[in-house]
XYZ file of C-alpha atoms in Angstrom:
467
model
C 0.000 0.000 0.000
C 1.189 3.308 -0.936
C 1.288 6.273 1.352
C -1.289 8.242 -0.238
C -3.327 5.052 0.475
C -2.216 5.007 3.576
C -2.747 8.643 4.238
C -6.758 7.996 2.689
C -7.415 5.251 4.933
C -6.611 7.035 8.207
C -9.075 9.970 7.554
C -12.273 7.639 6.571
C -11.591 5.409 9.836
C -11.510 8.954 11.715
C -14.857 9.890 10.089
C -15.955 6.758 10.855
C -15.237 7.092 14.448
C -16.540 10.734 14.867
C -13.879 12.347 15.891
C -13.309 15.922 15.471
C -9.750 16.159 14.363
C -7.342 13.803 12.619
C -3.823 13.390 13.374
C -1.884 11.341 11.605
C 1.880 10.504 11.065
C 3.562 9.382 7.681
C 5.528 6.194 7.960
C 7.886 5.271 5.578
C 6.969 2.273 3.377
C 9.193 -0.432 2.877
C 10.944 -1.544 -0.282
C 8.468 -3.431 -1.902
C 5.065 -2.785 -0.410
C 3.668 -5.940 -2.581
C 6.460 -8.649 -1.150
C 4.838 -12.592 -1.371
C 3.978 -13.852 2.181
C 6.400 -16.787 3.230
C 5.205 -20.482 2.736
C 2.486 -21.595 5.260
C 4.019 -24.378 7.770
C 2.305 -27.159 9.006
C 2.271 -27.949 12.959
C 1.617 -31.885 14.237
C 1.042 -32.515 17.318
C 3.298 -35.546 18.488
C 2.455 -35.597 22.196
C 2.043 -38.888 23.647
C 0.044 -40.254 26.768
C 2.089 -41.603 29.601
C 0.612 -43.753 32.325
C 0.588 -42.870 35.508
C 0.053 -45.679 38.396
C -2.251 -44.578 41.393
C -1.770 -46.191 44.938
C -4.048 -47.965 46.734
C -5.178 -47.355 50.197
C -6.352 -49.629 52.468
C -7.848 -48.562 55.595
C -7.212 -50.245 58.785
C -9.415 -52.030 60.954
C -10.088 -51.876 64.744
C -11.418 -55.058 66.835
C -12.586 -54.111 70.420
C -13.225 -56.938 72.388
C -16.946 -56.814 73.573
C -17.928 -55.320 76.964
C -20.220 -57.433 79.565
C -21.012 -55.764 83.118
C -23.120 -57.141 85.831
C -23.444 -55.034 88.740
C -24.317 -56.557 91.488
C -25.703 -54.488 94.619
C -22.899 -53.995 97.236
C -23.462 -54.314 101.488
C -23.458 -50.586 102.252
C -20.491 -49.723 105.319
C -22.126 -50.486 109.083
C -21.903 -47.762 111.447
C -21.466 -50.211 115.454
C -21.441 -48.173 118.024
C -20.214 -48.033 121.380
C -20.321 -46.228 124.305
C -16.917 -43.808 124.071
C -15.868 -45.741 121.030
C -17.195 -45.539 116.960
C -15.740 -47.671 114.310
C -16.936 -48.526 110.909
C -16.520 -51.808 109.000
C -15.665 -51.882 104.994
C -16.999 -55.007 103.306
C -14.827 -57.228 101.287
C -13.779 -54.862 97.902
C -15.076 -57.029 94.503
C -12.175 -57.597 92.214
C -11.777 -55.266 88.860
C -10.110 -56.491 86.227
C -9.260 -54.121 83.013
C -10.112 -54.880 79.325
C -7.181 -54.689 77.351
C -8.199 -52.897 73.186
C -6.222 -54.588 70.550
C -5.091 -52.798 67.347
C -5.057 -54.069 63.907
C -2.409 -50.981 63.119
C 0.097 -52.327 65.504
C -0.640 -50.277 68.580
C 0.310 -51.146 71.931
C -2.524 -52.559 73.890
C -3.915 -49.485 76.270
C -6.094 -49.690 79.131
C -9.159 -47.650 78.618
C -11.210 -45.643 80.768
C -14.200 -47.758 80.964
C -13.166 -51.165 83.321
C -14.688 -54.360 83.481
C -16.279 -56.062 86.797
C -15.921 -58.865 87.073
C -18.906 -61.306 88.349
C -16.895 -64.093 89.831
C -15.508 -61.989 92.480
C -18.891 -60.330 93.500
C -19.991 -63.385 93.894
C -17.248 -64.767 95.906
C -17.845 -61.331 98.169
C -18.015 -62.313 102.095
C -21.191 -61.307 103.733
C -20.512 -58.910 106.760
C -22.441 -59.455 109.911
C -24.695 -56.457 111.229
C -24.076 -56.545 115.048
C -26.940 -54.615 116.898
C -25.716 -51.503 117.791
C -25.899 -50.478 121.538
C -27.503 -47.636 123.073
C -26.017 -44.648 123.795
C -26.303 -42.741 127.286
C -27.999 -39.491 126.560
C -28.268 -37.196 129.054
C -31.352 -35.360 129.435
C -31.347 -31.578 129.168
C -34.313 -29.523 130.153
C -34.374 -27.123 127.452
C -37.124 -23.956 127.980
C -38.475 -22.457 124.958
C -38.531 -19.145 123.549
C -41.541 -16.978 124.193
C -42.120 -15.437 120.553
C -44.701 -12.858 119.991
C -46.869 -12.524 117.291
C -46.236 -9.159 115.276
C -50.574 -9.582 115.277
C -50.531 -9.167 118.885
C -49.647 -5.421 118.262
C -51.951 -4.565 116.061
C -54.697 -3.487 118.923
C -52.099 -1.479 120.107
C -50.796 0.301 117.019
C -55.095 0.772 116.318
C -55.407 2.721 119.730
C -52.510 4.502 119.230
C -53.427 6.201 116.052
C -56.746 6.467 117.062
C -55.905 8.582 120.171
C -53.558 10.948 118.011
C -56.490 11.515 115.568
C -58.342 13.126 117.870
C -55.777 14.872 119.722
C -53.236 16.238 117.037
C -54.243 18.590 114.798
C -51.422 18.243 112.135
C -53.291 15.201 109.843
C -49.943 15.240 107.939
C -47.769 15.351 110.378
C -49.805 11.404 111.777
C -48.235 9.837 109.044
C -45.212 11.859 108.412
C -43.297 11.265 111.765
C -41.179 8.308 112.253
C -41.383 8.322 115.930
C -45.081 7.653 115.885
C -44.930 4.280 117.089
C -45.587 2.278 119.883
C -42.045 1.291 120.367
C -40.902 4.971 120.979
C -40.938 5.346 124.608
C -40.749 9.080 124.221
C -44.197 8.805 122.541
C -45.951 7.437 125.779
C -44.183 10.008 127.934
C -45.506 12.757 125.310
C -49.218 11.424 125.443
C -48.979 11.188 129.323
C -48.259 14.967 129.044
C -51.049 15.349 126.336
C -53.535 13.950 128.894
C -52.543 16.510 131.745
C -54.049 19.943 131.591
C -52.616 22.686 130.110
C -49.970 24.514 132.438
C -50.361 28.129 133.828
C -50.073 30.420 131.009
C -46.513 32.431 131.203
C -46.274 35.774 132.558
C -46.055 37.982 129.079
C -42.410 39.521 129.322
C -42.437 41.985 125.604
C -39.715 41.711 123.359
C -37.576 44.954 123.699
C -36.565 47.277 119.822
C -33.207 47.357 118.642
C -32.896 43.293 118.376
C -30.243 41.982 115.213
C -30.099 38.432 115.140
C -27.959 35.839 113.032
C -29.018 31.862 113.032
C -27.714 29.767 113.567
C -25.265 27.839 114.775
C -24.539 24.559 115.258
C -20.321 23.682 115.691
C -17.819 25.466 117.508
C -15.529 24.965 114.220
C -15.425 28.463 113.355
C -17.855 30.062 115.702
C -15.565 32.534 117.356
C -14.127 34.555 114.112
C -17.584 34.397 111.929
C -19.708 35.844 115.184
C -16.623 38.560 115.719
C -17.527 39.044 111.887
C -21.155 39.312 112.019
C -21.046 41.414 115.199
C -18.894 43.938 113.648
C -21.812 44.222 111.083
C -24.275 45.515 113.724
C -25.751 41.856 114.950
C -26.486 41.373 118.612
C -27.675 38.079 119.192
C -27.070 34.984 117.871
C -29.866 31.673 117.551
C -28.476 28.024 118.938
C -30.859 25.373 117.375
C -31.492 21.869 118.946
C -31.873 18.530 117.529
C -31.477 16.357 120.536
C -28.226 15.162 119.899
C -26.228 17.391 121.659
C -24.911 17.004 124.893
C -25.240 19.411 128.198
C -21.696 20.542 127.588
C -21.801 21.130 124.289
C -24.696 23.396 124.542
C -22.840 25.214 127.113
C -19.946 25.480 125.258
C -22.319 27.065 122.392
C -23.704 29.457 124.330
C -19.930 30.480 125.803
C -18.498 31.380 122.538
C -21.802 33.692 121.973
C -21.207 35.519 125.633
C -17.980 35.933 124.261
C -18.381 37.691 121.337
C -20.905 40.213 123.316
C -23.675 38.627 121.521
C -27.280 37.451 123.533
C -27.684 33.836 122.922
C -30.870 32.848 121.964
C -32.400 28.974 121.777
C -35.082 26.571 119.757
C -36.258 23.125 119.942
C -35.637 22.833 116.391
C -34.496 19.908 114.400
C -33.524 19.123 110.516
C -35.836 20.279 107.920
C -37.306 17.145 107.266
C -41.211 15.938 107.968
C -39.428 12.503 108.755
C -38.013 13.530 111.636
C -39.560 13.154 115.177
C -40.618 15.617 117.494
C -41.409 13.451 119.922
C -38.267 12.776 121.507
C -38.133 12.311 125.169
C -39.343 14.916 126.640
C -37.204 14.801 130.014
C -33.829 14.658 127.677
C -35.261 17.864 125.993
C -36.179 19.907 128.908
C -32.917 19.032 129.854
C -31.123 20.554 127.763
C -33.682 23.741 127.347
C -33.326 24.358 131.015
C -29.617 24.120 131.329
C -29.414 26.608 128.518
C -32.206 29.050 129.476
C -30.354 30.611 132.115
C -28.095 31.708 130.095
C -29.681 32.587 127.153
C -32.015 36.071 125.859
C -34.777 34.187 124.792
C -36.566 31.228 123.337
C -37.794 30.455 119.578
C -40.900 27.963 120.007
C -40.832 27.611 116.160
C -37.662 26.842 113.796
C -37.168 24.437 111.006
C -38.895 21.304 111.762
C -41.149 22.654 114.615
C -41.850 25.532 112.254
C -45.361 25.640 110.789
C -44.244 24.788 106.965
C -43.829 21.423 108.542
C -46.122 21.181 111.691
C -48.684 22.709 113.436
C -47.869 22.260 116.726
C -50.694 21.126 119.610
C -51.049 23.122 122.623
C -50.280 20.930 124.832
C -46.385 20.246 122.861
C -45.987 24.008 122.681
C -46.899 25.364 126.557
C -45.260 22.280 128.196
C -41.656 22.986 126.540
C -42.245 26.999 127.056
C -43.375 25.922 130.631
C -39.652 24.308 130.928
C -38.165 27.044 130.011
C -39.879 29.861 131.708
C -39.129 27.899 135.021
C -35.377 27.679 134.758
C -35.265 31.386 133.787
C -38.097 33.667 135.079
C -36.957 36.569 132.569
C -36.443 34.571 129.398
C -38.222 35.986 126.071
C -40.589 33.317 124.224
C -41.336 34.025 121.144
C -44.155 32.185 118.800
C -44.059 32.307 114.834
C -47.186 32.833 112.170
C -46.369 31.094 108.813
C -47.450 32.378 105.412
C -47.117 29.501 102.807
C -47.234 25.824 102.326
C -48.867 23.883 105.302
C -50.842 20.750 105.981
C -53.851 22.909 105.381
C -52.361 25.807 103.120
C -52.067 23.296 99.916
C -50.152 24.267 96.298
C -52.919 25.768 95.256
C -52.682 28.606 91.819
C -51.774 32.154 93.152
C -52.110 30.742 96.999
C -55.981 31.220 97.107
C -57.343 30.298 100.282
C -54.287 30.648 102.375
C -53.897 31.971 105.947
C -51.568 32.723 108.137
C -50.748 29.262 109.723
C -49.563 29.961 114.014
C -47.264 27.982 116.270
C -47.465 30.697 119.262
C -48.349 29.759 123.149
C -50.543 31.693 125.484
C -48.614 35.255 126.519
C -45.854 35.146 123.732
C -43.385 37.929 124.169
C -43.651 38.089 120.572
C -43.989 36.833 117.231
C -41.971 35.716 114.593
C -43.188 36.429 111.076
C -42.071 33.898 108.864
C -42.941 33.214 105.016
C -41.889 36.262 103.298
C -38.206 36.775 104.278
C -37.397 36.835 100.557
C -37.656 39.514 97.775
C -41.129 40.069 96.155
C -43.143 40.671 98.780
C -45.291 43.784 99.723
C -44.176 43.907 103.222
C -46.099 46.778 104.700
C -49.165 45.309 103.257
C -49.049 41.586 104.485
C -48.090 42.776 108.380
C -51.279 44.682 107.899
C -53.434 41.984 106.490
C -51.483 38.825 106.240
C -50.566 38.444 109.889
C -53.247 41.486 111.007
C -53.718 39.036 114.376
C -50.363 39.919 115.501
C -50.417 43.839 114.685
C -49.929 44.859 118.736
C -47.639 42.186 119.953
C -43.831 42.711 118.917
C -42.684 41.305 115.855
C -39.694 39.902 114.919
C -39.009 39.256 111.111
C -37.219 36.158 109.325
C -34.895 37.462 106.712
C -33.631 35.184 103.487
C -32.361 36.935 101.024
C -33.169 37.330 97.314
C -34.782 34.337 97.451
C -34.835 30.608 98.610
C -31.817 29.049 98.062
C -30.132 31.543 96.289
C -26.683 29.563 96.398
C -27.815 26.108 95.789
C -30.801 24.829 93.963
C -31.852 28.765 92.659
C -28.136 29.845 92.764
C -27.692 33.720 91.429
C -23.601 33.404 91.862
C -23.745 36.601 93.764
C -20.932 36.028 96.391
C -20.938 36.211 100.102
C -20.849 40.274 100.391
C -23.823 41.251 98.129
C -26.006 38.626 98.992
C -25.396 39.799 102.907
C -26.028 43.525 101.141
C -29.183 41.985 99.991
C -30.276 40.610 103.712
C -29.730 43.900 105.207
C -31.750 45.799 102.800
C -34.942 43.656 103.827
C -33.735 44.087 106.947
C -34.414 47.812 107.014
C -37.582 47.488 105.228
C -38.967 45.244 108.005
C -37.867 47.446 110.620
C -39.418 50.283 108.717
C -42.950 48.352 108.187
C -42.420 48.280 111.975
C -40.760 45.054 113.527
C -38.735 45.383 116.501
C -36.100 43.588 115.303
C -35.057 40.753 112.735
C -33.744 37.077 112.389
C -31.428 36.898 109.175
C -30.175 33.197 108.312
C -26.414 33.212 107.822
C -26.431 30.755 104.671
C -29.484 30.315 102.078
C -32.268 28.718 103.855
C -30.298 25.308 103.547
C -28.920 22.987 106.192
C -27.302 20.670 104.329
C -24.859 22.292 101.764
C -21.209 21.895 101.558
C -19.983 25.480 101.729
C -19.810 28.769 103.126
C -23.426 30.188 101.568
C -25.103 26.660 101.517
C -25.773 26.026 105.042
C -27.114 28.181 107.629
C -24.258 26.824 110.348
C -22.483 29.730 111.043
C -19.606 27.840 112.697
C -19.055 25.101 110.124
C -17.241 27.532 107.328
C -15.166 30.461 107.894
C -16.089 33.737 106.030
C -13.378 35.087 104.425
């Protein structure tokens, strides 16, 4: 083929294709473009077949000799006794003889796991004689039983129980609330013994004095000294102990030393942890003892705080005059104060915009005073509520409970306002209390809480130091 054949051929394959340019490159041609093609050769296949031998396998074969077991039943072991002296007898032990496997590879004969009896010497086994045992000396021991009472047998008990308190306490909440409402607690009897007395003389009405600035409370000596040195450079001249029952005599007095000594007038309540679990009725006798060892010492007495407060009970008569009785005795001159409660009672239930609630009163007969409780936070109309509100207690000295911006402000509603302002805060509703007329105020060192973990978190004013 000649190049200009070539050259021809190339652009109709391109138009064939569809392509949209053609490049193309000139080769030379050889010599003779028309050479003959060489002689066609012929190809013969000469492979041959070759045999190939496969093996044979032949698989081996295994002969077991067949397995026969009788089992016969075997004497069990006698137990003779004698006095001071046991022994046991073993029958005679049949004879076991193994089964030996054979292999038809050429293995060793093994002894396999499963053994052969065999019958002639079970058979040839000796009977043992059963002697008759003799009889053993027992001594005889009177043994008395136990007496055990039926947990039934209490039930007429627990039924009168609850029965009586029905119709003698007034807190229907507070019946199935407290833990120590149970036949069990001794200090329960002692209280309904007192329930079933009459009512004591009513106290000799002693008025609070103005010009009263109180912190609460405190509970450990930890860091009592420097934080009341603190709080009474800020103006504060008093300071509230709170009791649970778990302090001792001492204690108490050392409390009430480290008050003295900061030129502070101790004050004291029957108070308890916030909780609705825990019991008020202690025994009586171990709290008036510890009300009338401190009551000589101390300003005055809070009838009212925390778990005695009305948010969690409304206190009987007969509860509240017998401990202010106590106290009154072991100091003639002592202050006793009652509290009214506006907010969340047995009786003053969540209820939309709080209609239908009263002022709820834990006060005895003659109270020096009153403390108002309920709106010692932000957002209340003051003036108005001591007017209306707690109207009952318009001529009898108030003293005011004081918060801060609001409940908690450090732990569950935390405003991260530190130590300083939120005190700021206090005394601001301070003044305004004093201004709406109060004769003094009760400001909570921490955020309403007695169980935090730092300075602003719990009310103790001895259990962080203020820096």
């Amino acid at each position: 083929m000649t190049a200009t054949k070539k050259t021809i051929a190339a652009a109709a394959a391109a138009a064939t294709l569809g392509v949209g340019t053609l490049v193309y490159r000139q080769w030379p041609s050889p010599a003779k473009d028309d050479a003959p093609l060489a002689a066609p050769v012929n190809v013969v296949d000469d492979v041959q077949p070759i045999q190939v031998a496969l093996p044979s396998v032949t698989v081996p074969t295994i002969t077991v000799d067949s397995l026969v077991t009788r089992v016969e039943p075997l004497s069990p072991p006698v137990v003779v006794y004698s006095p001071g002296k046991l022994a046991i007898q073993a029958p005679n032990t049949p004879a076991v003889t193994p089964v030996a496997v054979r292999s038809a590879i050429g293995a060793q004969p093994q002894t396999p796991a499963v053994m052969r009896v065999n019958p002639a010497a079970v058979d040839s086994a000796e009977p043992v004689p059963t002697p008759a045992p003799d009889t053993p000396k027992v001594a005889q021991v009177s043994i008395a039983p136990a007496s055990v009472t039926s947990p039934a047998a209490d039930i007429p008990r627990i039924q009168h129980l609850h029965k009586t308190l029905a119709a003698i306490v007034k807190d229907k909440r507070h019946l199935v609330s407290d833990k120590g409402i149970s036949i069990h607690n001794p200090g329960m009897e002692k209280w309904l013994a007192i329930y079933e007395q009459p009512l004591p003389p009513p106290n000799e009405h002693i008025p609070l004095p103005q010009g009263i600035r109180m912190i609460a409370e405190l509970h450990t000596p930890d860091h009592a000294a420097a934080n009341l040195a603190y709080y009474r450079r800020q103006g504060y001249n008093a300071c509230l102990i709170s009791l649970d029952g778990s302090e001792s005599v001492r204690k108490v007095a050392q409390l009430i030393s480290l008050v003295r000594q900061a030129d502070m007038a101790p004050w004291i309540a029957w108070a308890g942890p916030e909780s609705l679990g825990w019991s008020i009725y202690q025994d009586p006798d171990k709290i008036t003892r510890l009300l009338s060892s401190a009551a000589p010492l101390c300003q005055g007495y809070l009838v009212a705080w925390r778990r005695t407060s009305a948010h969690l009970v409304e206190q009987d008569a007969a509860y509240i005059e017998h401990l202010a009785a106590q106290v009154r005795a072991a100091n003639p001159g002592i202050y006793i104060v009652g509290e009214s409660y506006y907010g969340e009672t047995w009786q003053n239930l969540p209820q939309v915009n709080q209609r239908g609630w009263t002022a709820r009163d834990n006060a005895p007969r003659n109270p020096s005073g009153i403390l108002i409780t309920g709106i010692a936070t932000q957002g209340y109309a003051i003036e108005i509520m001591l007017r209306s509100t707690f109207a009952k207690w318009v001529a009898t000295p108030r003293l005011a409970q004081v918060l801060g911006e609001r409940p908690y402000y450090a732990s569950t509603n935390n405003t991260g306002r530190s130590f300083a302002a939120n005190l700021r805060i206090k005394q601001q509703l301070e003044r305004r209390f004093l201004r709406a007329g109060c004769v003094g105020t009760v400001t909570l060192h921490g955020d309403g809480s007695d169980r935090g973990s730092t300075l602003m978190t719990v009310d103790d004013i001895g259990k962080y130091k203020i820096e």
